[in-house]
Amino acid sequence: MLKNRLAGLLALAACGAASVFSFAPLYLGLLMPLSLAGWLYGASRAGSPRAAALAGFAWGLGYFVANVYWIYISLHTFGGMPGWMAAGCTLLFGAYLALFPALAAGLGRRLPCPEALRLPLLLPTLFCASEWLRGTLFTGFPWAEIGTSQIPSWPLAGYAPVLGTYGVGWLLLVGTGVLVAQWRSPQRWGAVAALWLAGWGLLNVSWTTPVGQPVKVSLAQSNIAQDMKWDATHYINNLRVNLQQVRQARGDIVVLPETAIPAFLADVPPWYLDTLRDAAGGRALVLGVPLQGKAANAYYNGAMVLTDPSQPVYKKQHLVPFGEFVPAPWLFGWMYRFLDMPLSGFSRGAVKQPPFVIGPTRLAANICYEDVFGSEIAQALPEATMLVNFSNLAWFDGSWAAEQQLQMSQARALETGRYMLRSTNTGATAIVDERGQVRARLPQRERAVLEGQAVNQTGLTPYGRWQNTPILLIWVLTLLALVWIGVRRQSVANSF
């Protein structure tokens, strides 16, 4: 009996792990409903809420360890942690994330609900609500949302400009639940097919309007290894790479990646900054650079238009836990000291900041994994006509992390109806259009400048106007209705 139970949990973990292939770089989105079917089956067939939570945890552990395995690279290869310790931290982080699908599964078995609706509606809604909680609690970590797996071309991606990726994930899971509940029913297959066909139709809707002529852009990928980027002996060479790439660029807007200058702006020799401006030759040069604040201990992961001092600087507002700040230093301070990461302990910028004004372009900046947070990116609308991401994912070099983040940038472009420009250190540098399609990109780990065109867009998608509010209301009303009906039916049954 115990052996069979253990085999079932291992099967659920493997089912969760298989989801990694549904995301970039493979984009096999149809694998996601198959993986989710395992979670639904395990949660619905469990004999008790505790057994359901355990099944949900097993699935979640496989899901998250497979999708965030690259944390091991940053801790071991670049952070200097022993392999066993880095593997343990990665496993613990995966276990923490797995608590969310476990909570959804346990509640899905405990809450009163009509049995016919438990699998196709209650469990999917709780799962997606737990995803939103995961993306919000303790600053949030919404990496590998199930809806992102459908971006940019699977039919359900058409709902992203309306309900965001949370809504896409909910529709995906509801459709999966409908089929798992009665997979032999032609009517249910027809309903799910109609849902997907409607999404395909929405993919062809133009939610925003192009304005003006296409803008020529140059996106630099410096390809400086992580162990060289912050090494003082390579500082001059790193600055030289920036200068060479600015001189090579041909676009009207030239973008250098996150912390392209690996020092505080105030500490950079003025002659070098003047040389960069001269190399830009009257074009806009936008780059990532650490910025010091007014207080002695305030500094920011920032971006600025170097060629126009009148422009406001952008200060990153959503920081990476354990990378840019340490939550609960009394508990995790040892990790902060052990890794000795450069420029940790950043301060947060304001939640809403004005875009850069470059001719007709209103360019809204986001840095590193800020493009994982759909509702925060949408805060730049309607003022922004284009989005730009500055990243340095050399911490995870050799993994799928950069490709996964590119897919999330594609989701943000589709949700907002805006082009997303991505300038990264080692990849993935790309131009993404307003439909989430990659127009041009550079191979990873290659030093080059991506030349292309981007189009300014105006107008608002439904998601750009209301962000996550509609889907959250749908979930709340769905849960209240299901529980209310379940309680009433229990009372009627108990009265006899």
Short mmCIF file of C-alpha atoms in Angstrom, two decimals:
data_model
loop_
_atom_site.label_atom_id
_atom_site.label_comp_id
_atom_site.label_asym_id
_atom_site.label_seq_id
_atom_site.Cartn_x
_atom_site.Cartn_y
_atom_site.Cartn_z
CA MET A 1 0.00 0.00 0.00
CA LEU A 2 2.78 2.43 1.00
CA LYS A 3 4.77 1.47 -2.09
CA ASN A 4 1.77 2.22 -4.33
CA ARG A 5 1.19 5.56 -2.63
CA LEU A 6 4.85 6.52 -3.05
CA ALA A 7 4.76 5.48 -6.72
CA GLY A 8 1.68 7.66 -7.22
CA LEU A 9 3.38 10.69 -5.66
CA LEU A 10 6.49 10.16 -7.81
CA ALA A 11 4.26 9.95 -10.88
CA LEU A 12 2.62 13.25 -9.91
CA ALA A 13 6.04 14.88 -9.43
CA ALA A 14 7.13 13.64 -12.87
CA CYS A 15 3.88 14.97 -14.33
CA GLY A 16 4.58 18.38 -12.82
CA ALA A 17 8.19 18.36 -14.03
CA ALA A 18 7.09 17.62 -17.60
CA SER A 19 5.51 21.09 -17.69
CA VAL A 20 8.95 22.65 -18.24
CA PHE A 21 8.75 21.64 -21.90
CA SER A 22 5.56 23.66 -22.37
CA PHE A 23 7.49 26.89 -21.78
CA ALA A 24 10.24 28.52 -23.85
CA PRO A 25 12.49 27.61 -25.52
CA LEU A 26 10.35 24.69 -26.74
CA TYR A 27 6.94 26.46 -26.53
CA LEU A 28 5.09 23.11 -26.43
CA GLY A 29 2.02 24.67 -24.85
CA LEU A 30 -0.19 21.62 -25.37
CA LEU A 31 1.87 19.76 -22.78
CA MET A 32 0.60 22.08 -20.05
CA PRO A 33 -3.00 20.77 -19.97
CA LEU A 34 -1.60 17.23 -19.85
CA SER A 35 0.54 18.17 -16.85
CA LEU A 36 -2.37 19.96 -15.18
CA ALA A 37 -4.56 16.91 -15.73
CA GLY A 38 -2.22 15.07 -13.36
CA TRP A 39 -2.74 17.70 -10.64
CA LEU A 40 -6.50 17.66 -11.14
CA TYR A 41 -6.65 13.87 -11.07
CA GLY A 42 -4.48 13.61 -7.95
CA ALA A 43 -6.43 16.31 -6.09
CA SER A 44 -9.89 15.04 -7.05
CA ARG A 45 -9.22 11.34 -6.39
CA ALA A 46 -7.60 11.85 -2.99
CA GLY A 47 -9.52 10.36 -0.09
CA SER A 48 -9.14 13.36 2.22
CA PRO A 49 -8.06 17.02 2.18
CA ARG A 50 -4.70 16.01 3.67
CA ALA A 51 -4.13 13.40 0.95
CA ALA A 52 -5.16 15.96 -1.69
CA ALA A 53 -2.69 18.51 -0.29
CA LEU A 54 0.08 15.90 -0.38
CA ALA A 55 -0.76 15.07 -3.99
CA GLY A 56 -0.75 18.77 -4.87
CA PHE A 57 2.58 19.22 -3.11
CA ALA A 58 4.18 16.30 -4.99
CA TRP A 59 3.03 17.70 -8.32
CA GLY A 60 4.16 21.21 -7.34
CA LEU A 61 7.59 20.05 -6.21
CA GLY A 62 8.24 18.47 -9.60
CA TYR A 63 6.79 21.50 -11.36
CA PHE A 64 8.87 24.12 -9.61
CA VAL A 65 12.18 22.29 -9.30
CA ALA A 66 12.05 21.67 -13.06
CA ASN A 67 11.09 25.26 -13.89
CA VAL A 68 13.50 27.08 -11.54
CA TYR A 69 16.42 24.62 -11.54
CA TRP A 70 18.65 27.44 -12.78
CA ILE A 71 18.77 28.88 -9.26
CA TYR A 72 21.34 26.15 -8.59
CA ILE A 73 23.65 27.73 -11.20
CA SER A 74 23.55 31.16 -9.57
CA LEU A 75 24.16 29.73 -6.10
CA HIS A 76 26.85 27.19 -6.99
CA THR A 77 28.63 28.40 -10.13
CA PHE A 78 28.57 32.14 -9.40
CA GLY A 79 27.71 32.31 -5.71
CA GLY A 80 30.36 29.82 -4.63
CA MET A 81 28.02 27.58 -2.62
CA PRO A 82 29.02 23.91 -2.35
CA GLY A 83 26.99 21.77 -4.72
CA TRP A 84 25.09 20.00 -1.95
CA MET A 85 24.12 23.28 -0.31
CA ALA A 86 23.04 24.90 -3.58
CA ALA A 87 20.98 21.82 -4.48
CA GLY A 88 19.39 21.88 -1.03
CA CYS A 89 18.48 25.56 -1.31
CA THR A 90 16.98 24.99 -4.77
CA LEU A 91 14.96 22.07 -3.45
CA LEU A 92 13.77 24.09 -0.44
CA PHE A 93 12.70 26.96 -2.68
CA GLY A 94 10.81 24.51 -4.90
CA ALA A 95 9.18 23.05 -1.79
CA TYR A 96 8.06 26.51 -0.67
CA LEU A 97 6.51 27.21 -4.09
CA ALA A 98 4.86 23.77 -4.06
CA LEU A 99 2.89 24.80 -0.97
CA PHE A 100 0.60 26.88 -3.18
CA PRO A 101 -0.76 24.06 -5.41
CA ALA A 102 -0.87 21.94 -2.24
CA LEU A 103 -3.05 24.55 -0.52
CA ALA A 104 -5.34 24.72 -3.56
CA ALA A 105 -5.70 20.92 -3.67
CA GLY A 106 -6.41 20.65 0.06
CA LEU A 107 -9.03 23.39 -0.01
CA GLY A 108 -10.50 21.89 -3.15
CA ARG A 109 -11.30 18.72 -1.21
CA ARG A 110 -12.42 20.47 1.98
CA LEU A 111 -14.70 23.29 0.80
CA PRO A 112 -18.39 22.49 0.30
CA CYS A 113 -19.26 22.42 -3.38
CA PRO A 114 -21.57 20.49 -5.72
CA GLU A 115 -19.55 17.40 -6.62
CA ALA A 116 -20.26 17.80 -10.32
CA LEU A 117 -18.51 21.21 -10.23
CA ARG A 118 -15.62 20.39 -7.88
CA LEU A 119 -13.22 19.09 -10.52
CA PRO A 120 -14.12 21.31 -13.52
CA LEU A 121 -14.57 24.61 -11.64
CA LEU A 122 -13.67 24.69 -7.93
CA LEU A 123 -10.23 23.10 -8.21
CA PRO A 124 -9.17 25.20 -11.24
CA THR A 125 -10.29 28.42 -9.56
CA LEU A 126 -8.46 27.61 -6.34
CA PHE A 127 -5.32 26.64 -8.25
CA CYS A 128 -5.27 29.94 -10.16
CA ALA A 129 -6.05 31.93 -7.01
CA SER A 130 -3.05 30.24 -5.39
CA GLU A 131 -0.94 31.28 -8.38
CA TRP A 132 -1.99 34.88 -7.84
CA LEU A 133 -1.12 34.51 -4.15
CA ARG A 134 2.29 33.09 -5.09
CA GLY A 135 2.85 36.10 -7.32
CA THR A 136 1.89 38.53 -4.55
CA LEU A 137 2.97 37.15 -1.15
CA PHE A 138 6.38 38.30 0.16
CA THR A 139 6.83 40.56 -2.92
CA GLY A 140 5.75 37.67 -5.15
CA PHE A 141 7.35 35.15 -7.48
CA PRO A 142 4.99 34.54 -10.43
CA TRP A 143 7.58 32.74 -12.56
CA ALA A 144 6.18 29.89 -14.67
CA GLU A 145 2.51 30.88 -14.47
CA ILE A 146 0.55 28.23 -16.30
CA GLY A 147 -1.04 30.82 -18.61
CA THR A 148 2.35 31.93 -19.89
CA SER A 149 2.79 28.50 -21.48
CA GLN A 150 0.18 29.48 -24.10
CA ILE A 151 2.00 32.66 -25.17
CA PRO A 152 2.23 33.84 -27.88
CA SER A 153 0.55 31.65 -30.49
CA TRP A 154 -1.62 28.97 -28.86
CA PRO A 155 -5.31 29.90 -29.21
CA LEU A 156 -5.91 30.71 -25.54
CA ALA A 157 -3.24 33.44 -25.80
CA GLY A 158 -5.96 35.51 -27.44
CA TYR A 159 -7.48 36.07 -24.00
CA ALA A 160 -4.26 37.66 -22.64
CA PRO A 161 -5.12 41.24 -23.74
CA VAL A 162 -8.51 40.79 -22.04
CA LEU A 163 -7.83 38.85 -18.82
CA GLY A 164 -4.03 38.65 -18.64
CA THR A 165 -2.04 35.46 -18.20
CA TYR A 166 -3.90 34.65 -14.97
CA GLY A 167 -7.10 34.58 -17.00
CA VAL A 168 -5.46 32.49 -19.71
CA GLY A 169 -4.32 30.00 -17.08
CA TRP A 170 -7.80 29.82 -15.55
CA LEU A 171 -9.47 29.13 -18.89
CA LEU A 172 -6.81 26.54 -19.66
CA LEU A 173 -7.36 24.76 -16.36
CA VAL A 174 -11.16 24.97 -16.52
CA GLY A 175 -11.09 23.44 -20.00
CA THR A 176 -8.76 20.72 -18.77
CA GLY A 177 -11.00 20.06 -15.76
CA VAL A 178 -14.10 19.78 -17.94
CA LEU A 179 -12.41 17.08 -20.01
CA VAL A 180 -10.86 15.21 -17.06
CA ALA A 181 -14.29 15.08 -15.39
CA GLN A 182 -15.95 13.45 -18.42
CA TRP A 183 -13.41 12.91 -21.15
CA ARG A 184 -15.74 10.71 -23.19
CA SER A 185 -18.43 13.40 -23.54
CA PRO A 186 -18.61 14.88 -27.08
CA GLN A 187 -20.49 17.89 -25.70
CA ARG A 188 -17.61 18.72 -23.36
CA TRP A 189 -15.05 18.39 -26.14
CA GLY A 190 -17.23 20.71 -28.21
CA ALA A 191 -17.41 23.30 -25.41
CA VAL A 192 -13.62 23.29 -24.94
CA ALA A 193 -13.10 23.52 -28.71
CA ALA A 194 -15.40 26.57 -28.79
CA LEU A 195 -13.38 28.17 -25.99
CA TRP A 196 -10.16 27.66 -27.92
CA LEU A 197 -11.68 28.83 -31.21
CA ALA A 198 -12.87 32.04 -29.55
CA GLY A 199 -9.34 32.59 -28.26
CA TRP A 200 -7.96 32.07 -31.74
CA GLY A 201 -10.38 34.69 -32.99
CA LEU A 202 -9.23 37.14 -30.32
CA LEU A 203 -5.63 36.66 -31.46
CA ASN A 204 -6.63 38.47 -34.66
CA VAL A 205 -8.06 41.52 -32.87
CA SER A 206 -5.96 44.72 -32.96
CA TRP A 207 -6.44 46.23 -29.52
CA THR A 208 -4.05 49.16 -29.96
CA THR A 209 -3.20 51.54 -32.81
CA PRO A 210 0.22 52.18 -34.37
CA VAL A 211 1.26 55.84 -34.58
CA GLY A 212 3.95 57.49 -36.63
CA GLN A 213 6.74 55.86 -38.55
CA PRO A 214 8.65 52.80 -37.29
CA VAL A 215 11.54 53.68 -35.02
CA LYS A 216 15.01 52.31 -35.73
CA VAL A 217 16.40 50.69 -32.60
CA SER A 218 19.74 49.12 -31.66
CA LEU A 219 19.81 46.67 -28.75
CA ALA A 220 23.25 45.78 -27.40
CA GLN A 221 24.19 42.38 -26.01
CA SER A 222 27.60 42.79 -24.40
CA ASN A 223 28.12 39.11 -23.45
CA ILE A 224 30.39 39.82 -20.49
CA ALA A 225 30.77 36.77 -18.25
CA GLN A 226 29.37 37.19 -14.75
CA ASP A 227 32.75 36.54 -13.09
CA MET A 228 34.25 39.33 -15.23
CA LYS A 229 31.45 41.89 -15.02
CA TRP A 230 32.21 42.92 -11.45
CA ASP A 231 35.95 42.18 -11.47
CA ALA A 232 37.92 45.42 -11.08
CA THR A 233 40.66 44.12 -13.39
CA HIS A 234 38.14 43.93 -16.24
CA TYR A 235 36.44 47.27 -15.52
CA ILE A 236 38.18 49.24 -18.28
CA ASN A 237 37.57 46.49 -20.82
CA ASN A 238 33.87 46.39 -19.89
CA LEU A 239 33.63 50.12 -20.50
CA ARG A 240 35.43 49.66 -23.81
CA VAL A 241 32.84 47.06 -24.90
CA ASN A 242 30.03 49.55 -24.25
CA LEU A 243 31.79 52.20 -26.31
CA GLN A 244 32.43 49.82 -29.20
CA GLN A 245 28.79 48.75 -29.29
CA VAL A 246 27.48 52.32 -29.22
CA ARG A 247 29.77 53.17 -32.13
CA GLN A 248 28.57 50.07 -33.98
CA ALA A 249 24.87 50.83 -33.44
CA ARG A 250 22.82 52.42 -36.23
CA GLY A 251 19.42 52.95 -34.59
CA ASP A 252 17.80 56.20 -33.49
CA ILE A 253 17.40 54.66 -30.02
CA VAL A 254 20.40 52.72 -28.70
CA VAL A 255 19.89 50.52 -25.62
CA LEU A 256 22.60 48.99 -23.41
CA PRO A 257 21.64 46.28 -20.85
CA GLU A 258 21.19 46.23 -17.07
CA THR A 259 24.22 47.61 -15.17
CA ALA A 260 26.00 48.11 -18.49
CA ILE A 261 28.30 50.37 -16.49
CA PRO A 262 29.28 48.22 -13.46
CA ALA A 263 29.78 51.14 -11.08
CA PHE A 264 27.77 53.98 -9.61
CA LEU A 265 27.16 56.69 -12.18
CA ALA A 266 28.75 59.25 -9.85
CA ASP A 267 31.98 57.20 -9.82
CA VAL A 268 32.31 56.90 -13.61
CA PRO A 269 34.95 59.26 -15.10
CA PRO A 270 33.15 62.21 -16.77
CA TRP A 271 35.37 61.92 -19.84
CA TYR A 272 34.04 58.40 -20.45
CA LEU A 273 30.41 59.52 -20.24
CA ASP A 274 31.17 62.37 -22.66
CA THR A 275 32.82 59.87 -25.03
CA LEU A 276 29.71 57.68 -24.94
CA ARG A 277 27.51 60.69 -25.74
CA ASP A 278 29.76 61.67 -28.63
CA ALA A 279 29.65 58.08 -29.96
CA ALA A 280 25.85 58.22 -29.90
CA GLY A 281 26.10 61.11 -32.35
CA GLY A 282 22.84 62.86 -31.54
CA ARG A 283 20.86 59.63 -31.09
CA ALA A 284 19.21 58.62 -27.82
CA LEU A 285 21.43 56.37 -25.68
CA VAL A 286 19.53 54.50 -22.97
CA LEU A 287 21.40 52.28 -20.53
CA GLY A 288 21.25 50.50 -17.20
CA VAL A 289 23.50 51.83 -14.43
CA PRO A 290 23.50 51.76 -10.60
CA LEU A 291 22.46 55.10 -9.13
CA GLN A 292 23.19 56.59 -5.72
CA GLY A 293 20.40 58.25 -3.79
CA LYS A 294 20.47 61.24 -1.51
CA ALA A 295 20.96 59.15 1.63
CA ALA A 296 24.33 57.49 2.19
CA ASN A 297 22.84 53.98 2.23
CA ALA A 298 20.35 54.51 -0.64
CA TYR A 299 21.25 53.18 -4.05
CA TYR A 300 19.18 51.93 -6.94
CA ASN A 301 19.30 49.55 -9.87
CA GLY A 302 18.56 52.19 -12.47
CA ALA A 303 18.27 53.18 -16.11
CA MET A 304 18.59 56.54 -17.81
CA VAL A 305 18.80 58.40 -21.10
CA LEU A 306 22.49 59.32 -20.95
CA THR A 307 22.23 61.69 -23.90
CA ASP A 308 19.47 63.78 -22.31
CA PRO A 309 20.13 64.85 -18.70
CA SER A 310 16.69 66.50 -18.54
CA GLN A 311 15.00 63.08 -18.62
CA PRO A 312 13.99 61.48 -15.29
CA VAL A 313 15.94 58.39 -14.31
CA TYR A 314 14.18 55.07 -13.78
CA LYS A 315 14.73 53.32 -10.44
CA LYS A 316 13.81 49.67 -10.26
CA GLN A 317 10.87 49.23 -7.90
CA HIS A 318 10.37 45.44 -7.76
CA LEU A 319 13.56 43.99 -6.37
CA VAL A 320 14.72 40.37 -6.48
CA PRO A 321 14.71 38.70 -3.03
CA PHE A 322 18.16 37.37 -2.08
CA GLY A 323 19.65 39.08 -5.15
CA GLU A 324 18.91 42.78 -4.71
CA PHE A 325 17.70 42.68 -1.12
CA VAL A 326 17.58 40.14 1.70
CA PRO A 327 14.16 39.54 3.29
CA ALA A 328 14.24 38.89 7.06
CA PRO A 329 18.00 39.51 7.49
CA TRP A 330 17.84 37.91 10.95
CA LEU A 331 16.93 34.63 9.25
CA PHE A 332 18.64 34.80 5.85
CA GLY A 333 21.56 37.10 6.58
CA TRP A 334 24.01 34.17 6.48
CA MET A 335 23.15 33.59 2.82
CA TYR A 336 23.66 37.28 2.04
CA ARG A 337 27.13 37.19 3.62
CA PHE A 338 28.02 33.81 2.10
CA LEU A 339 27.23 34.79 -1.49
CA ASP A 340 28.88 38.23 -1.21
CA MET A 341 26.85 39.43 -4.20
CA PRO A 342 27.90 42.79 -5.69
CA LEU A 343 25.53 45.71 -5.16
CA SER A 344 23.03 43.80 -3.04
CA GLY A 345 20.77 45.76 -0.72
CA PHE A 346 19.22 48.05 -3.33
CA SER A 347 16.52 50.55 -2.44
CA ARG A 348 13.13 50.52 -4.17
CA GLY A 349 12.02 53.10 -6.67
CA ALA A 350 8.51 54.54 -6.89
CA VAL A 351 5.68 52.27 -8.03
CA LYS A 352 4.68 54.53 -10.95
CA GLN A 353 7.41 56.41 -12.81
CA PRO A 354 7.18 58.49 -16.00
CA PRO A 355 8.45 57.01 -19.27
CA PHE A 356 11.46 58.34 -21.14
CA VAL A 357 10.42 60.88 -23.78
CA ILE A 358 12.46 60.30 -26.93
CA GLY A 359 10.94 62.19 -29.85
CA PRO A 360 7.49 60.63 -30.45
CA THR A 361 8.38 57.60 -28.32
CA ARG A 362 7.31 57.28 -24.71
CA LEU A 363 9.58 54.47 -23.53
CA ALA A 364 8.61 52.79 -20.23
CA ALA A 365 11.51 51.02 -18.54
CA ASN A 366 11.56 47.82 -16.52
CA ILE A 367 14.63 46.03 -15.21
CA CYS A 368 15.43 42.33 -14.91
CA TYR A 369 12.47 40.24 -13.77
CA GLU A 370 10.08 43.18 -13.41
CA ASP A 371 8.60 42.03 -16.71
CA VAL A 372 7.28 38.95 -14.89
CA PHE A 373 4.64 41.12 -13.18
CA GLY A 374 1.87 41.90 -15.67
CA SER A 375 -0.13 44.34 -13.55
CA GLU A 376 2.98 46.35 -12.71
CA ILE A 377 4.05 46.66 -16.34
CA ALA A 378 0.53 47.85 -17.20
CA GLN A 379 0.94 50.71 -14.71
CA ALA A 380 2.98 52.51 -17.40
CA LEU A 381 -0.13 52.79 -19.60
CA PRO A 382 -1.58 54.70 -21.32
CA GLU A 383 1.37 57.14 -21.37
CA ALA A 384 3.91 54.61 -22.65
CA THR A 385 3.94 53.88 -26.37
CA MET A 386 6.72 51.29 -26.08
CA LEU A 387 8.34 49.15 -23.37
CA VAL A 388 12.01 48.37 -22.75
CA ASN A 389 13.59 45.74 -20.51
CA PHE A 390 17.17 45.84 -19.27
CA SER A 391 18.45 42.47 -18.00
CA ASN A 392 21.56 40.60 -16.95
CA LEU A 393 20.84 36.88 -16.72
CA ALA A 394 24.48 35.83 -16.76
CA TRP A 395 23.80 34.60 -13.21
CA PHE A 396 21.95 31.69 -14.84
CA ASP A 397 24.15 31.28 -17.90
CA GLY A 398 23.68 28.00 -19.76
CA SER A 399 20.11 27.47 -18.51
CA TRP A 400 16.64 28.07 -19.93
CA ALA A 401 16.04 31.04 -17.60
CA ALA A 402 16.66 33.68 -20.29
CA GLU A 403 14.33 31.94 -22.74
CA GLN A 404 11.64 31.63 -20.09
CA GLN A 405 11.90 35.33 -19.30
CA LEU A 406 11.70 36.20 -23.00
CA GLN A 407 8.37 34.36 -23.11
CA MET A 408 7.16 36.41 -20.15
CA SER A 409 8.17 39.58 -22.00
CA GLN A 410 6.11 38.30 -24.91
CA ALA A 411 3.17 37.95 -22.51
CA ARG A 412 3.60 41.56 -21.31
CA ALA A 413 3.70 42.83 -24.89
CA LEU A 414 0.51 40.93 -25.76
CA GLU A 415 -1.28 42.06 -22.57
CA THR A 416 -0.45 45.74 -23.11
CA GLY A 417 -0.49 45.91 -26.92
CA ARG A 418 2.99 47.46 -26.88
CA TYR A 419 6.35 46.58 -28.40
CA MET A 420 8.86 45.29 -25.87
CA LEU A 421 12.56 45.95 -26.49
CA ARG A 422 14.95 43.69 -24.59
CA SER A 423 18.63 44.52 -24.16
CA THR A 424 20.44 41.88 -22.12
CA ASN A 425 24.00 41.03 -21.16
CA THR A 426 24.09 37.42 -22.37
CA GLY A 427 20.55 36.85 -23.77
CA ALA A 428 17.81 36.84 -24.76
CA THR A 429 18.07 40.20 -26.56
CA ALA A 430 15.03 40.66 -28.77
CA ILE A 431 12.39 42.91 -30.33
CA VAL A 432 8.87 41.71 -29.46
CA ASP A 433 5.86 43.22 -31.24
CA GLU A 434 2.47 44.16 -29.79
CA ARG A 435 1.11 40.67 -30.54
CA GLY A 436 3.85 39.01 -28.51
CA GLN A 437 5.74 37.78 -31.56
CA VAL A 438 9.54 37.96 -31.64
CA ARG A 439 10.41 40.13 -34.64
CA ALA A 440 14.19 39.80 -34.25
CA ARG A 441 16.60 38.41 -31.68
CA LEU A 442 20.23 37.54 -31.03
CA PRO A 443 21.55 34.10 -30.11
CA GLN A 444 22.51 33.74 -26.47
CA ARG A 445 26.14 34.22 -25.36
CA GLU A 446 27.10 36.21 -28.43
CA ARG A 447 28.44 39.78 -28.42
CA ALA A 448 26.48 41.76 -31.00
CA VAL A 449 24.07 44.63 -31.57
CA LEU A 450 20.55 43.77 -32.72
CA GLU A 451 19.32 46.23 -35.34
CA GLY A 452 15.63 46.47 -36.08
CA GLN A 453 12.47 48.54 -36.01
CA ALA A 454 9.75 49.05 -33.44
CA VAL A 455 6.39 50.80 -33.70
CA ASN A 456 4.84 53.16 -31.17
CA GLN A 457 1.34 52.04 -30.11
CA THR A 458 -1.48 53.97 -28.45
CA GLY A 459 -4.76 52.89 -26.91
CA LEU A 460 -5.56 50.42 -24.17
CA THR A 461 -6.28 46.72 -24.18
CA PRO A 462 -8.93 45.63 -21.65
CA TYR A 463 -6.10 44.23 -19.52
CA GLY A 464 -4.15 47.48 -19.83
CA ARG A 465 -7.20 49.33 -18.50
CA TRP A 466 -8.21 47.06 -15.61
CA GLN A 467 -5.21 44.73 -15.06
CA ASN A 468 -6.09 41.73 -12.87
CA THR A 469 -9.30 43.17 -11.38
CA PRO A 470 -11.78 41.36 -13.70
CA ILE A 471 -10.25 37.89 -13.27
CA LEU A 472 -9.98 38.34 -9.50
CA LEU A 473 -13.66 39.29 -9.37
CA ILE A 474 -14.55 36.26 -11.49
CA TRP A 475 -12.67 33.99 -9.08
CA VAL A 476 -14.21 35.53 -5.97
CA LEU A 477 -17.75 35.31 -7.35
CA THR A 478 -17.17 31.75 -8.60
CA LEU A 479 -15.87 30.57 -5.23
CA LEU A 480 -18.66 32.29 -3.30
CA ALA A 481 -21.31 30.81 -5.59
CA LEU A 482 -19.86 27.29 -5.43
CA VAL A 483 -19.49 27.32 -1.65
CA TRP A 484 -22.96 28.85 -1.14
CA ILE A 485 -24.60 26.21 -3.34
CA GLY A 486 -22.58 23.49 -1.59
CA VAL A 487 -23.62 24.68 1.88
CA ARG A 488 -27.29 24.87 0.88
CA ARG A 489 -27.25 21.37 -0.53
CA GLN A 490 -25.58 20.06 2.63
CA SER A 491 -28.24 21.77 4.78
CA VAL A 492 -31.04 20.28 2.68
CA ALA A 493 -29.46 16.82 2.89
CA ASN A 494 -29.02 17.10 6.68
CA SER A 495 -32.64 18.12 7.13
CA PHE A 496 -33.89 14.70 6.00
#
